[in-house]
Amino acid sequence: MEYTLEYFQKSADYIRSIVPWSPEIAIVLGSFLGPFTDAIEDPIVIDYGDIPNFLVSTVQGHAGKLIFGTVAGRRVVCMSGRFHSYEGYDFEQLVIPVRLFKLLGVKALILTNAAGAVNAEYRPGDIMIVSDHIKLTGASPLRGKNVDEFGPRFFDVSRMYTPELRKLARACAEGTGLTLHEGVYMFFTGPQYETPAEIRAARILGADAVGMSTVTEALTAAHCGMPVLCLSVMTNMAAGVLEQPLTSEEVLETAMAVAKRFSVYLKNIIERIGEVSL
Ligand code: HPA
């Protein structure tokens, strides 16, 4: 499959035939963080399966819907359910959502995810603003023929997690009851959780948290010059930090427990995003 500009335009044309306005901000919701969608006013909901040249969600906790609407007076599009390499998608396919957002006129991307805490100072339920990432496994989503209309073949990623948005995110946590950190997210392909040895290696390499998503979307956004904010919810201590084995139930329980406070936090950020020139 060749991913040309026309490929992505087909999805965008379909969305434009349903949503008569341009979203300013795109939000990608991580596992079990779906309750944020309750905050979206006047929602227009589109099933992934109805969008030409899009993908479908196959994992529990990922609804598989694009929701257009208003949050704190701003027009947003929210992806409830994201795509991961472990579902069997090629890395090249994982550019699809962010390129669609770009064509729809999105000015900033807010990524959220559930992650395991590698940093021993962190606790389940804490939030980490991602300052940078490490991805040593899996291909780049930007491999293959470059689509010049989106960005150049070679591109800088040293300011991928936009410093101004991180500063805003630090300022917006007050009053939410959330504990905030800022750190490095390390990508693992999954679907297995990491081994204790991998987590020890991740810590030595400088990672504060680990997860199976997000970096492909951040890289796609960097390629097309879209500012990114990424917020990770620490749903568990990473493998080997505690004696007990990891379970997806633990991830679900922690994500559900913070989802409401996290939604308030996200809303605060969207409300004040005008303080950052995008
Ligand atoms: N590892 C990878 N992905 C995750 C984890 C983890 O510990 N927790 C939630 N998503």
Short mmCIF file of N, CA and C and ligand atoms in Angstrom, two decimals, residues 114-116 193-194 210-212 235-236 246 251, ligand 1:
data_model
loop_
_atom_site.label_atom_id
_atom_site.label_comp_id
_atom_site.label_asym_id
_atom_site.label_seq_id
_atom_site.Cartn_x
_atom_site.Cartn_y
_atom_site.Cartn_z
N ALA A 114 -1.92 5.18 29.13
CA ALA A 114 -1.68 4.47 30.39
C ALA A 114 -0.26 3.92 30.29
N ALA A 115 0.52 4.05 31.36
CA ALA A 115 1.91 3.62 31.30
C ALA A 115 2.33 3.00 32.62
N GLY A 116 3.40 2.21 32.57
CA GLY A 116 3.96 1.62 33.78
C GLY A 116 5.07 2.53 34.30
N TYR A 193 3.68 -7.34 28.65
CA TYR A 193 4.34 -6.33 29.46
C TYR A 193 5.84 -6.64 29.44
N GLU A 194 6.64 -5.72 29.92
CA GLU A 194 8.09 -5.87 29.83
C GLU A 194 8.59 -6.89 30.86
N VAL A 210 7.08 3.36 30.94
CA VAL A 210 7.07 2.55 29.72
C VAL A 210 5.64 2.34 29.23
N GLY A 211 5.51 2.20 27.92
CA GLY A 211 4.18 1.96 27.35
C GLY A 211 4.28 1.48 25.92
N MET A 212 3.10 1.17 25.36
CA MET A 212 3.05 0.52 24.03
C MET A 212 2.40 1.40 22.97
N THR A 235 -0.41 3.77 35.57
CA THR A 235 -1.47 2.86 36.03
C THR A 235 -0.91 1.74 36.92
N ASN A 236 0.40 1.59 36.92
CA ASN A 236 1.02 0.50 37.70
C ASN A 236 2.51 0.79 37.81
N LEU A 246 2.10 -8.24 36.80
CA LEU A 246 1.24 -7.18 36.26
C LEU A 246 -0.01 -7.79 35.66
N VAL A 251 -4.24 -2.17 35.58
CA VAL A 251 -4.17 -1.01 34.68
C VAL A 251 -5.55 -0.36 34.56
N1 HPA B 1 4.02 -1.53 30.36
C1 HPA B 1 3.62 -1.25 29.10
N2 HPA B 1 2.46 -0.67 28.84
C2 HPA B 1 1.67 -0.35 29.87
C3 HPA B 1 2.03 -0.62 31.20
C4 HPA B 1 3.28 -1.25 31.46
O1 HPA B 1 3.69 -1.51 32.60
N3 HPA B 1 1.01 -0.16 31.98
C5 HPA B 1 0.08 0.35 31.15
N4 HPA B 1 0.47 0.25 29.87
#
